[in-house]
mmCIF file of C-alpha atoms in Angstrom:
data_model
loop_
_atom_site.group_PDB
_atom_site.id
_atom_site.type_symbol
_atom_site.label_atom_id
_atom_site.label_comp_id
_atom_site.label_asym_id
_atom_site.label_seq_id
_atom_site.Cartn_x
_atom_site.Cartn_y
_atom_site.Cartn_z
ATOM 1 C CA MET A 1 14.560 -19.620 0.022
ATOM 2 C CA LYS A 2 13.576 -23.010 0.446
ATOM 3 C CA TYR A 3 14.859 -25.412 2.935
ATOM 4 C CA TYR A 4 16.461 -29.037 1.805
ATOM 5 C CA GLN A 5 18.030 -31.928 3.884
ATOM 6 C CA VAL A 6 21.129 -32.981 2.537
ATOM 7 C CA THR A 7 22.128 -36.834 3.032
ATOM 8 C CA LEU A 8 26.138 -36.818 3.398
ATOM 9 C CA ILE A 9 29.043 -39.749 3.207
ATOM 10 C CA ASP A 10 31.726 -38.972 5.283
ATOM 11 C CA LYS A 11 34.505 -40.884 5.469
ATOM 12 C CA GLY A 12 32.105 -43.803 5.383
ATOM 13 C CA ARG A 13 29.557 -42.551 7.529
ATOM 14 C CA ARG A 14 26.225 -40.981 6.532
ATOM 15 C CA ARG A 15 24.901 -38.239 8.092
ATOM 16 C CA GLN A 16 22.051 -35.627 7.519
ATOM 17 C CA GLU A 17 22.099 -32.001 7.436
ATOM 18 C CA MET A 18 19.674 -29.482 6.963
ATOM 19 C CA LEU A 19 20.633 -26.635 4.074
ATOM 20 C CA SER A 20 18.514 -23.226 2.397
ATOM 21 C CA ALA A 21 18.770 -22.004 -0.793
ATOM 22 C CA GLU A 22 17.121 -20.679 -4.152
ATOM 23 C CA ASP A 23 17.300 -24.430 -5.632
ATOM 24 C CA LYS A 24 18.240 -27.958 -5.524
ATOM 25 C CA MET A 25 21.798 -26.918 -7.851
ATOM 26 C CA SER A 26 21.997 -24.369 -5.472
ATOM 27 C CA VAL A 27 21.903 -26.301 -2.369
ATOM 28 C CA ILE A 28 24.176 -28.975 -4.341
ATOM 29 C CA ARG A 29 26.638 -26.311 -4.291
ATOM 30 C CA SER A 30 26.721 -24.668 -1.215
ATOM 31 C CA ALA A 31 27.106 -28.213 0.352
ATOM 32 C CA LYS A 32 30.179 -29.257 -1.464
ATOM 33 C CA LEU A 33 31.741 -25.595 -0.583
ATOM 34 C CA LYS A 34 30.730 -25.713 3.023
ATOM 35 C CA PHE A 35 31.680 -30.143 2.993
ATOM 36 C CA PRO A 36 34.048 -30.388 0.809
ATOM 37 C CA ASN A 37 34.721 -33.925 2.237
ATOM 38 C CA ALA A 38 31.854 -35.202 2.004
ATOM 39 C CA ILE A 39 29.849 -36.656 -0.817
ATOM 40 C CA VAL A 40 26.155 -35.388 -1.688
ATOM 41 C CA SER A 41 24.079 -38.736 -1.728
ATOM 42 C CA LYS A 42 20.196 -37.195 -1.512
ATOM 43 C CA VAL A 43 18.868 -34.370 -1.262
ATOM 44 C CA VAL A 44 15.197 -34.245 -0.447
ATOM 45 C CA GLU A 45 13.106 -30.228 -0.185
ATOM 46 C CA THR A 46 11.327 -30.048 2.933
ATOM 47 C CA SER A 47 9.830 -27.998 5.903
ATOM 48 C CA PRO A 48 11.651 -25.071 7.529
ATOM 49 C CA PRO A 49 12.545 -25.815 10.943
ATOM 50 C CA LEU A 50 10.768 -23.942 14.127
ATOM 51 C CA SER A 51 13.233 -21.652 15.238
ATOM 52 C CA ASP A 52 13.319 -19.847 11.259
ATOM 53 C CA VAL A 53 9.712 -20.512 10.670
ATOM 54 C CA ILE A 54 9.300 -18.099 14.136
ATOM 55 C CA GLU A 55 12.321 -15.754 13.238
ATOM 56 C CA ASN A 56 10.363 -15.325 9.758
ATOM 57 C CA ILE A 57 7.543 -14.076 11.677
ATOM 58 C CA SER A 58 8.952 -12.206 13.847
ATOM 59 C CA LYS A 59 10.746 -9.883 11.285
ATOM 60 C CA SER A 60 7.886 -9.513 9.462
ATOM 61 C CA MET A 61 6.210 -8.511 12.709
ATOM 62 C CA LYS A 62 8.793 -6.072 13.534
ATOM 63 C CA LYS A 63 8.641 -4.711 9.717
ATOM 64 C CA SER A 64 4.889 -4.251 9.744
ATOM 65 C CA PHE A 65 4.939 -2.457 13.217
ATOM 66 C CA ARG A 66 8.033 -0.492 12.068
ATOM 67 C CA SER A 67 6.673 3.336 11.272
ATOM 68 C CA LYS A 68 7.714 4.716 8.188
ATOM 69 C CA ILE A 69 9.602 7.863 7.736
ATOM 70 C CA ASN A 70 7.549 10.644 7.897
ATOM 71 C CA ILE A 71 7.569 12.394 4.350
ATOM 72 C CA ASN A 72 8.212 16.409 5.359
ATOM 73 C CA ASP A 73 11.492 14.595 7.025
ATOM 74 C CA LYS A 74 12.370 13.348 3.877
ATOM 75 C CA ILE A 75 11.562 16.301 2.000
ATOM 76 C CA SER A 76 13.851 18.689 4.570
ATOM 77 C CA THR A 77 16.396 16.793 4.407
ATOM 78 C CA ILE A 78 16.737 16.156 1.051
ATOM 79 C CA ARG A 79 16.148 19.969 0.264
ATOM 80 C CA GLN A 80 19.121 20.720 2.569
ATOM 81 C CA ILE A 81 21.793 17.886 1.065
ATOM 82 C CA SER A 82 20.737 20.134 -2.517
ATOM 83 C CA VAL A 83 21.548 23.642 -0.851
ATOM 84 C CA MET A 84 25.331 22.708 1.210
ATOM 85 C CA THR A 85 26.052 20.899 -1.598
ATOM 86 C CA ASP A 86 25.398 23.739 -4.218
ATOM 87 C CA ALA A 87 27.491 25.941 -1.564
ATOM 88 C CA GLY A 88 30.180 23.747 -2.369
ATOM 89 C CA ILE A 89 30.154 21.660 0.491
ATOM 90 C CA ALA A 90 31.607 18.044 0.189
ATOM 91 C CA ILE A 91 28.793 15.322 0.007
ATOM 92 C CA ASN A 92 30.497 13.193 2.876
ATOM 93 C CA ASP A 93 30.258 16.244 4.874
ATOM 94 C CA THR A 94 27.056 17.321 4.008
ATOM 95 C CA LEU A 95 25.424 14.305 5.301
ATOM 96 C CA ALA A 96 27.242 13.357 8.271
ATOM 97 C CA ASP A 97 25.679 17.357 9.029
ATOM 98 C CA VAL A 98 22.137 16.364 7.847
ATOM 99 C CA ALA A 99 22.438 13.211 10.388
ATOM 100 C CA ASP A 100 23.554 15.204 13.040
ATOM 101 C CA ASN A 101 20.869 18.078 12.808
ATOM 102 C CA THR A 102 17.490 15.778 11.419
ATOM 103 C CA THR A 103 14.885 15.070 14.551
ATOM 104 C CA ASN A 104 14.263 11.706 12.805
ATOM 105 C CA HIS A 105 16.116 8.796 14.281
ATOM 106 C CA GLN A 106 15.830 6.427 11.304
ATOM 107 C CA LEU A 107 17.274 9.226 8.878
ATOM 108 C CA LYS A 108 19.702 9.809 10.862
ATOM 109 C CA GLU A 109 21.037 6.437 11.265
ATOM 110 C CA ILE A 110 20.393 6.129 6.904
ATOM 111 C CA TYR A 111 22.704 9.602 6.385
ATOM 112 C CA ASN A 112 25.812 7.961 9.567
ATOM 113 C CA VAL A 113 25.126 5.104 7.714
ATOM 114 C CA ILE A 114 25.580 7.129 4.025
ATOM 115 C CA SER A 115 28.369 9.464 5.268
ATOM 116 C CA ASN A 116 30.199 6.458 6.298
ATOM 117 C CA ASP A 117 29.898 4.144 3.131
ATOM 118 C CA ILE A 118 31.362 6.835 1.403
ATOM 119 C CA ASN A 119 34.425 8.210 3.220
ATOM 120 C CA ALA A 120 34.988 3.792 2.698
ATOM 121 C CA GLY A 121 34.906 4.764 -1.346
ATOM 122 C CA LYS A 122 31.005 4.000 -1.720
ATOM 123 C CA SER A 123 29.516 6.054 -4.287
ATOM 124 C CA LEU A 124 26.023 8.321 -3.572
ATOM 125 C CA THR A 125 24.048 5.434 -5.588
ATOM 126 C CA ASP A 126 25.238 2.292 -4.580
ATOM 127 C CA SER A 127 24.854 3.754 -0.204
ATOM 128 C CA ILE A 128 21.624 4.717 -1.080
ATOM 129 C CA SER A 129 19.867 1.937 -2.813
ATOM 130 C CA GLN A 130 20.106 -0.432 0.049
ATOM 131 C CA PHE A 131 17.857 2.044 1.412
ATOM 132 C CA LYS A 132 15.400 1.704 -1.430
ATOM 133 C CA GLU A 133 12.524 0.950 0.404
ATOM 134 C CA GLU A 134 13.092 4.298 2.924
ATOM 135 C CA PHE A 135 13.362 6.497 -0.104
ATOM 136 C CA GLY A 136 11.584 4.968 -3.274
ATOM 137 C CA HIS A 137 12.968 4.000 -6.253
ATOM 138 C CA VAL A 138 12.746 7.626 -7.784
ATOM 139 C CA ALA A 139 15.275 8.759 -4.843
ATOM 140 C CA VAL A 140 17.848 5.882 -6.115
ATOM 141 C CA ALA A 141 17.449 7.482 -10.141
ATOM 142 C CA MET A 142 17.028 10.931 -9.229
ATOM 143 C CA THR A 143 20.822 10.200 -7.344
ATOM 144 C CA LYS A 144 22.489 8.293 -10.045
ATOM 145 C CA LEU A 145 21.654 10.945 -12.490
ATOM 146 C CA GLY A 146 23.017 13.619 -10.300
ATOM 147 C CA GLU A 147 26.014 11.696 -10.026
ATOM 148 C CA GLN A 148 26.729 11.245 -13.898
ATOM 149 C CA THR A 149 25.805 14.756 -14.350
ATOM 150 C CA GLY A 150 27.918 16.264 -11.802
ATOM 151 C CA ASN A 151 24.564 18.224 -10.160
ATOM 152 C CA ILE A 152 23.575 16.582 -7.142
ATOM 153 C CA PRO A 153 22.401 19.899 -6.522
ATOM 154 C CA GLY A 154 19.751 20.462 -9.396
ATOM 155 C CA SER A 155 18.646 16.514 -9.175
ATOM 156 C CA TYR A 156 17.539 16.178 -5.639
ATOM 157 C CA HIS A 157 16.096 19.910 -5.734
ATOM 158 C CA LYS A 158 13.843 18.350 -8.322
ATOM 159 C CA LEU A 159 13.063 15.382 -5.909
ATOM 160 C CA ALA A 160 12.207 16.875 -2.898
ATOM 161 C CA ASP A 161 9.417 18.965 -6.576
ATOM 162 C CA ILE A 162 8.335 15.412 -6.886
ATOM 163 C CA LEU A 163 7.610 14.104 -3.562
ATOM 164 C CA GLU A 164 6.207 17.361 -2.694
ATOM 165 C CA ASN A 165 3.755 17.062 -5.089
ATOM 166 C CA ILE A 166 3.189 13.408 -3.794
ATOM 167 C CA ARG A 167 2.320 14.601 -0.572
ATOM 168 C CA ASP A 168 0.196 17.113 -1.281
ATOM 169 C CA ASN A 169 -2.251 14.922 -3.252
ATOM 170 C CA ALA A 170 -2.122 12.694 -0.603
ATOM 171 C CA ALA A 171 -2.600 15.040 2.436
ATOM 172 C CA LYS A 172 -5.480 16.330 0.470
ATOM 173 C CA PHE A 173 -6.960 12.703 -0.052
ATOM 174 C CA LYS A 174 -7.072 11.929 3.468
ATOM 175 C CA LYS A 175 -8.430 15.780 4.801
ATOM 176 C CA ALA A 176 -11.439 14.609 1.595
ATOM 177 C CA ILE A 177 -12.074 11.860 3.636
ATOM 178 C CA ARG A 178 -11.947 12.755 7.402
ATOM 179 C CA TYR A 179 -15.498 13.871 7.434
ATOM 180 C CA PRO A 180 -16.796 11.361 5.725
ATOM 181 C CA LEU A 181 -14.984 8.761 8.017
ATOM 182 C CA ILE A 182 -15.644 11.158 11.252
ATOM 183 C CA THR A 183 -19.495 10.945 10.458
ATOM 184 C CA LEU A 184 -19.990 6.939 9.602
ATOM 185 C CA ALA A 185 -17.997 5.901 12.736
ATOM 186 C CA ALA A 186 -20.333 8.465 14.766
ATOM 187 C CA MET A 187 -23.220 7.183 13.645
ATOM 188 C CA GLY A 188 -21.155 3.503 13.840
ATOM 189 C CA ILE A 189 -21.516 4.314 17.972
ATOM 190 C CA ALA A 190 -24.529 6.033 18.191
ATOM 191 C CA PHE A 191 -26.038 2.785 16.745
ATOM 192 C CA THR A 192 -24.182 0.481 19.014
ATOM 193 C CA ILE A 193 -25.595 2.710 22.369
ATOM 194 C CA LEU A 194 -29.067 3.029 21.129
ATOM 195 C CA ILE A 195 -29.043 -1.456 20.418
ATOM 196 C CA MET A 196 -27.065 -2.153 24.307
ATOM 197 C CA VAL A 197 -29.235 0.654 25.840
ATOM 198 C CA VAL A 198 -33.207 1.578 24.433
ATOM 199 C CA VAL A 199 -33.572 -2.304 23.161
ATOM 200 C CA PRO A 200 -32.504 -3.867 26.466
ATOM 201 C CA LYS A 201 -35.756 -1.966 27.735
ATOM 202 C CA PHE A 202 -37.742 -2.991 24.893
ATOM 203 C CA LYS A 203 -37.074 -6.563 25.191
ATOM 204 C CA GLU A 204 -38.750 -7.263 28.568
ATOM 205 C CA ILE A 205 -41.938 -5.919 26.669
ATOM 206 C CA PHE A 206 -41.643 -7.773 23.798
ATOM 207 C CA ASP A 207 -41.062 -11.195 25.507
ATOM 208 C CA GLN A 208 -44.711 -10.626 27.203
ATOM 209 C CA PHE A 209 -46.116 -10.911 23.409
ATOM 210 C CA LYS A 210 -47.540 -14.563 22.603
ATOM 211 C CA THR A 211 -46.913 -13.989 18.229
ATOM 212 C CA GLU A 212 -44.098 -14.175 16.046
ATOM 213 C CA LEU A 213 -41.799 -10.987 16.140
ATOM 214 C CA PRO A 214 -41.365 -9.388 12.759
ATOM 215 C CA LEU A 215 -37.793 -9.696 10.924
ATOM 216 C CA PRO A 216 -36.467 -6.561 12.238
ATOM 217 C CA THR A 217 -36.971 -6.707 15.297
ATOM 218 C CA LYS A 218 -35.634 -10.647 15.500
ATOM 219 C CA ILE A 219 -32.298 -8.635 13.787
ATOM 220 C CA LEU A 220 -32.282 -5.952 16.878
ATOM 221 C CA LEU A 221 -32.132 -8.528 19.900
ATOM 222 C CA ASN A 222 -29.778 -10.822 17.883
ATOM 223 C CA ILE A 223 -27.348 -7.743 17.444
ATOM 224 C CA GLU A 224 -28.015 -7.204 21.067
ATOM 225 C CA TYR A 225 -27.783 -10.423 22.323
ATOM 226 C CA VAL A 226 -24.415 -11.028 20.782
ATOM 227 C CA LEU A 227 -23.165 -7.296 21.804
ATOM 228 C CA SER A 228 -24.655 -8.108 25.733
ATOM 229 C CA ASN A 229 -23.088 -11.618 25.274
ATOM 230 C CA TYR A 230 -19.492 -11.363 23.836
ATOM 231 C CA GLY A 231 -19.080 -7.845 22.344
ATOM 232 C CA LEU A 232 -15.328 -7.906 23.644
ATOM 233 C CA PHE A 233 -14.756 -11.070 21.872
ATOM 234 C CA VAL A 234 -16.333 -8.900 18.547
ATOM 235 C CA LEU A 235 -14.508 -5.918 18.965
ATOM 236 C CA LEU A 236 -10.957 -8.282 19.033
ATOM 237 C CA GLY A 237 -12.207 -10.224 16.516
ATOM 238 C CA LEU A 238 -12.577 -7.496 14.473
ATOM 239 C CA ILE A 239 -8.877 -5.761 15.541
ATOM 240 C CA LEU A 240 -7.921 -9.392 14.589
ATOM 241 C CA LEU A 241 -8.685 -9.182 11.219
ATOM 242 C CA ILE A 242 -7.696 -5.663 10.259
ATOM 243 C CA TYR A 243 -4.695 -6.751 11.631
ATOM 244 C CA ALA A 244 -4.629 -10.290 9.329
ATOM 245 C CA VAL A 245 -5.437 -8.093 6.447
ATOM 246 C CA ILE A 246 -3.140 -5.481 6.886
ATOM 247 C CA TYR A 247 -0.204 -7.991 8.056
ATOM 248 C CA ALA A 248 -1.321 -10.385 4.158
ATOM 249 C CA TYR A 249 -1.450 -7.717 2.131
ATOM 250 C CA LYS A 250 2.408 -6.244 3.444
ATOM 251 C CA ASN A 251 3.254 -10.135 3.152
ATOM 252 C CA SER A 252 1.974 -11.967 0.603
ATOM 253 C CA ASP A 253 2.178 -11.015 -3.069
ATOM 254 C CA ASP A 254 -0.434 -12.997 -4.362
ATOM 255 C CA PHE A 255 -3.181 -11.396 -1.827
ATOM 256 C CA LYS A 256 -1.687 -7.725 -2.187
ATOM 257 C CA TYR A 257 -2.496 -8.433 -5.593
ATOM 258 C CA ARG A 258 -6.714 -9.863 -5.433
ATOM 259 C CA ILE A 259 -6.851 -6.841 -3.117
ATOM 260 C CA ASP A 260 -5.232 -4.445 -5.522
ATOM 261 C CA THR A 261 -7.476 -5.605 -8.476
ATOM 262 C CA LEU A 262 -10.536 -5.422 -6.746
ATOM 263 C CA LEU A 263 -9.774 -2.348 -5.728
ATOM 264 C CA ILE A 264 -9.757 -0.889 -8.999
ATOM 265 C CA HIS A 265 -12.886 -3.023 -10.220
ATOM 266 C CA PRO A 266 -15.843 -0.254 -11.602
ATOM 267 C CA ARG A 267 -18.311 -2.175 -8.896
ATOM 268 C CA PHE A 268 -16.101 0.096 -6.262
ATOM 269 C CA TYR A 269 -17.847 3.039 -6.707
ATOM 270 C CA LEU A 270 -15.293 6.452 -6.340
ATOM 271 C CA ILE A 271 -12.789 4.084 -4.683
ATOM 272 C CA ASN A 272 -11.359 2.941 -7.817
ATOM 273 C CA LYS A 273 -11.319 6.523 -9.632
ATOM 274 C CA VAL A 274 -9.595 7.351 -6.744
ATOM 275 C CA ILE A 275 -6.979 4.783 -6.654
ATOM 276 C CA PHE A 276 -6.540 4.843 -10.438
ATOM 277 C CA TYR A 277 -6.131 8.475 -11.373
ATOM 278 C CA SER A 278 -3.795 9.002 -8.350
ATOM 279 C CA THR A 279 -1.968 6.319 -9.631
ATOM 280 C CA MET A 280 -1.266 7.061 -12.634
ATOM 281 C CA TYR A 281 -0.808 10.660 -11.928
ATOM 282 C CA LYS A 282 1.946 10.337 -9.868
ATOM 283 C CA TYR A 283 3.431 7.930 -12.308
ATOM 284 C CA THR A 284 3.769 10.395 -14.994
ATOM 285 C CA LEU A 285 4.539 12.966 -12.856
ATOM 286 C CA VAL A 286 7.655 10.497 -11.771
ATOM 287 C CA PHE A 287 8.504 9.065 -15.221
ATOM 288 C CA GLY A 288 7.997 12.802 -17.212
ATOM 289 C CA GLU A 289 10.557 14.060 -14.900
ATOM 290 C CA LEU A 290 12.770 11.652 -14.850
ATOM 291 C CA ILE A 291 12.629 12.026 -18.849
ATOM 292 C CA LYS A 292 13.378 16.099 -18.915
ATOM 293 C CA ALA A 293 15.613 15.613 -16.591
ATOM 294 C CA GLY A 294 17.574 13.469 -19.409
ATOM 295 C CA ILE A 295 17.236 9.637 -17.795
ATOM 296 C CA PRO A 296 16.622 7.122 -20.856
ATOM 297 C CA VAL A 297 13.072 6.342 -21.656
ATOM 298 C CA SER A 298 14.184 2.561 -20.532
ATOM 299 C CA GLU A 299 15.755 3.329 -17.364
ATOM 300 C CA ALA A 300 12.742 6.184 -16.394
ATOM 301 C CA LEU A 301 9.881 3.437 -17.192
ATOM 302 C CA ASP A 302 11.548 1.162 -14.833
ATOM 303 C CA THR A 303 12.244 3.744 -12.233
ATOM 304 C CA ALA A 304 8.318 4.997 -12.477
ATOM 305 C CA VAL A 305 7.328 2.082 -12.366
ATOM 306 C CA GLY A 306 9.063 1.156 -9.048
ATOM 307 C CA MET A 307 6.333 3.998 -7.695
ATOM 308 C CA VAL A 308 3.266 2.380 -8.451
ATOM 309 C CA ASP A 309 1.420 0.845 -5.053
ATOM 310 C CA ASN A 310 -1.302 -1.001 -6.692
ATOM 311 C CA SER A 311 0.195 -4.584 -7.913
ATOM 312 C CA ALA A 312 -2.602 -4.817 -10.636
ATOM 313 C CA ILE A 313 -1.649 -1.565 -12.219
ATOM 314 C CA LYS A 314 1.789 -2.204 -12.072
ATOM 315 C CA GLU A 315 1.650 -5.003 -13.613
ATOM 316 C CA GLN A 316 0.169 -3.522 -16.847
ATOM 317 C CA LEU A 317 2.543 -1.289 -16.871
ATOM 318 C CA GLU A 318 5.284 -3.348 -16.121
ATOM 319 C CA THR A 319 4.760 -4.489 -20.218
ATOM 320 C CA VAL A 320 5.547 -1.142 -21.617
ATOM 321 C CA ASN A 321 9.247 -1.516 -21.583
ATOM 322 C CA ALA A 322 8.812 -5.114 -22.857
ATOM 323 C CA ASN A 323 6.892 -4.555 -25.542
ATOM 324 C CA ILE A 324 9.431 -1.420 -26.429
ATOM 325 C CA GLY A 325 12.008 -3.833 -26.038
ATOM 326 C CA ARG A 326 10.620 -5.789 -29.019
ATOM 327 C CA GLY A 327 10.338 -2.154 -31.208
ATOM 328 C CA MET A 328 6.685 -1.067 -30.371
ATOM 329 C CA ASN A 329 7.180 2.817 -29.352
ATOM 330 C CA LEU A 330 5.923 4.419 -26.399
ATOM 331 C CA SER A 331 2.331 5.223 -27.374
ATOM 332 C CA GLU A 332 1.710 1.910 -29.236
ATOM 333 C CA ALA A 333 3.110 0.343 -25.550
ATOM 334 C CA TYR A 334 0.980 2.267 -23.605
ATOM 335 C CA ASP A 335 -1.921 1.192 -26.002
ATOM 336 C CA GLN A 336 -1.424 -2.262 -25.181
ATOM 337 C CA THR A 337 -1.987 -1.725 -21.363
ATOM 338 C CA GLY A 338 -5.835 -0.666 -21.588
ATOM 339 C CA LEU A 339 -4.796 2.149 -18.635
ATOM 340 C CA PHE A 340 -4.364 5.255 -20.871
ATOM 341 C CA GLU A 341 -7.454 7.300 -23.098
ATOM 342 C CA ASN A 342 -7.219 7.589 -26.599
ATOM 343 C CA MET A 343 -6.838 11.600 -26.341
ATOM 344 C CA LEU A 344 -3.347 10.762 -24.107
ATOM 345 C CA LEU A 345 -1.902 8.317 -26.445
ATOM 346 C CA GLN A 346 -2.539 10.298 -28.997
ATOM 347 C CA MET A 347 -0.575 13.756 -27.317
ATOM 348 C CA ILE A 348 2.372 10.980 -26.515
ATOM 349 C CA LYS A 349 2.590 9.944 -29.601
ATOM 350 C CA ALA A 350 2.557 13.433 -31.235
ATOM 351 C CA GLY A 351 5.390 14.205 -28.239
ATOM 352 C CA GLU A 352 7.447 11.197 -29.752
ATOM 353 C CA THR A 353 6.999 12.312 -33.429
ATOM 354 C CA GLY A 354 8.089 15.927 -32.662
ATOM 355 C CA GLY A 355 10.951 15.469 -29.955
ATOM 356 C CA GLN A 356 8.635 17.083 -27.044
ATOM 357 C CA LEU A 357 8.292 13.647 -24.903
ATOM 358 C CA ASP A 358 8.517 15.623 -21.963
ATOM 359 C CA ALA A 359 6.439 18.734 -22.465
ATOM 360 C CA MET A 360 3.525 16.098 -23.828
ATOM 361 C CA LEU A 361 3.822 13.963 -20.741
ATOM 362 C CA GLY A 362 3.900 17.266 -18.604
ATOM 363 C CA LYS A 363 -0.196 17.739 -20.210
ATOM 364 C CA VAL A 364 -0.550 14.065 -19.581
ATOM 365 C CA THR A 365 0.255 14.612 -15.554
ATOM 366 C CA ASN A 366 -1.557 17.361 -15.530
ATOM 367 C CA TYR A 367 -4.299 15.878 -16.951
ATOM 368 C CA TYR A 368 -4.846 13.075 -13.949
ATOM 369 C CA ASP A 369 -4.188 15.885 -11.588
ATOM 370 C CA MET A 370 -6.864 18.041 -12.928
ATOM 371 C CA ARG A 371 -9.195 14.628 -12.732
ATOM 372 C CA PHE A 372 -8.108 13.622 -9.507
ATOM 373 C CA GLN A 373 -8.578 17.020 -7.875
ATOM 374 C CA ASP A 374 -12.196 16.991 -9.726
ATOM 375 C CA ILE A 375 -13.113 13.623 -7.218
ATOM 376 C CA ILE A 376 -10.998 15.264 -4.321
ATOM 377 C CA ASP A 377 -13.282 18.500 -4.534
ATOM 378 C CA ASN A 378 -16.445 16.728 -4.749
ATOM 379 C CA LEU A 379 -15.163 13.979 -2.269
ATOM 380 C CA SER A 380 -18.271 15.149 0.337
ATOM 381 C CA THR A 381 -20.733 15.101 -2.760
ATOM 382 C CA TYR A 382 -20.637 11.948 -4.228
ATOM 383 C CA ILE A 383 -20.216 9.904 -1.044
ATOM 384 C CA GLU A 384 -23.627 11.984 0.433
ATOM 385 C CA PRO A 385 -25.774 9.723 -0.959
ATOM 386 C CA ILE A 386 -23.797 7.016 0.077
ATOM 387 C CA MET A 387 -23.891 8.088 3.703
ATOM 388 C CA MET A 388 -27.641 8.613 3.556
ATOM 389 C CA PHE A 389 -28.853 5.380 2.697
ATOM 390 C CA PHE A 390 -26.421 4.085 5.441
ATOM 391 C CA ILE A 391 -28.165 6.064 7.984
ATOM 392 C CA ALA A 392 -31.275 6.059 6.359
ATOM 393 C CA GLY A 393 -30.620 1.892 6.738
ATOM 394 C CA LEU A 394 -30.062 2.298 10.491
ATOM 395 C CA VAL A 395 -32.748 4.548 11.575
ATOM 396 C CA LEU A 396 -35.384 2.875 9.377
ATOM 397 C CA LEU A 397 -33.376 -0.967 11.187
ATOM 398 C CA MET A 398 -34.221 1.085 14.390
ATOM 399 C CA ALA A 399 -37.785 2.488 13.727
ATOM 400 C CA LEU A 400 -39.706 -0.914 11.993
ATOM 401 C CA GLY A 401 -37.682 -2.881 14.921
ATOM 402 C CA ILE A 402 -39.070 -1.437 18.117
ATOM 403 C CA PHE A 403 -42.325 0.216 16.724
ATOM 404 C CA MET A 404 -43.659 -3.363 14.143
ATOM 405 C CA PRO A 405 -44.331 -5.322 17.042
ATOM 406 C CA MET A 406 -46.288 -2.463 18.846
ATOM 407 C CA TRP A 407 -48.526 -1.783 15.916
ATOM 408 C CA ASP A 408 -49.125 -5.369 15.808
ATOM 409 C CA LEU A 409 -50.195 -5.441 19.826
ATOM 410 C CA GLY A 410 -52.484 -2.681 19.004
ATOM 411 C CA LYS A 411 -54.082 -4.537 16.045
ATOM 412 C CA ALA A 412 -54.304 -7.851 18.779
ATOM 413 C CA VAL A 413 -55.708 -5.241 21.452
ATOM 414 C CA LYS A 414 -58.440 -3.702 19.104
ATOM 415 C CA GLY A 415 -59.453 -7.340 18.234
#
């Protein structure tokens, strides 16, 4: 929303009002509706008032700190809805019962709202659409499919399966990365303790040297000086920097796009492959399941793209639907993105030609899953050289920084 300073002439008197709208024409229409007896004399775009700026920042911070709904709770409630509706229980009664039984307060509120909306005459799809951010695009698509086919139990059963697949892969990645992160954190803490405890004892000896200290020793002494005098400020600065990056990533589309593009760059060893294969697996899984469930290709593409978190990959996949609208087939549109290997494009083309697109998409999904699982299963092997290089660098810096002046002193004594 943009803010405008609107000059009005009302009963011969000139006055100014501040209004917000998407563009200049919208604010003029809004001003005429709000002040029907006044004449709009001038409209100038201006900066938002301080109160609105503070309010927007407050809302963004609340949104950033608000915890995400646990995916296990979501899957559990979706399974309950599937079972209860399959047993013939009315959907509004089912949702009310699920809301009463769930221990997740956010889900309790959401299901109560949806249940009340249905009682008020809304469709399940319209009601759940307002919680797209909490449930995801695929939940809305599967709900719509269930209402259109009259098979809510089947749609929600499939939705739970999709979410379980996504959850299991995410959990496996977190488990695989846990050990390397703990190791690196332990090394960082150990190095900091050595700097704070060991270096000060040698500092007094180094101060007695009348010669130029070697570079590794200078680095250690400077690090020790900064940590001793500004350690808390450094820690606070790091925390603020991390928070600022996370906040900007969540609230700035441009910043998010730059980071996402950087993360899939070939220079980002291993990280780029993990992000790419996990993203493409999730995308093809959702797209294939939606096609199998009978959702039109165009709608299934939009829903699957909505599941993609990486902005750079998402931008390329969003062109697929547009290219299909220009007359391309699916395999040609995918070829234009540059994301798919030739083997996969041939499989998709064969699926289109033979009327077995859902089966071929299943094979493509399995391929991405295989590549992703291979990286996860061998993550320790891939990361080990990096960790060894990092550890060796810290040890070498400590050793050279402490012993090189000793060697120089020994040479001086012998001389």
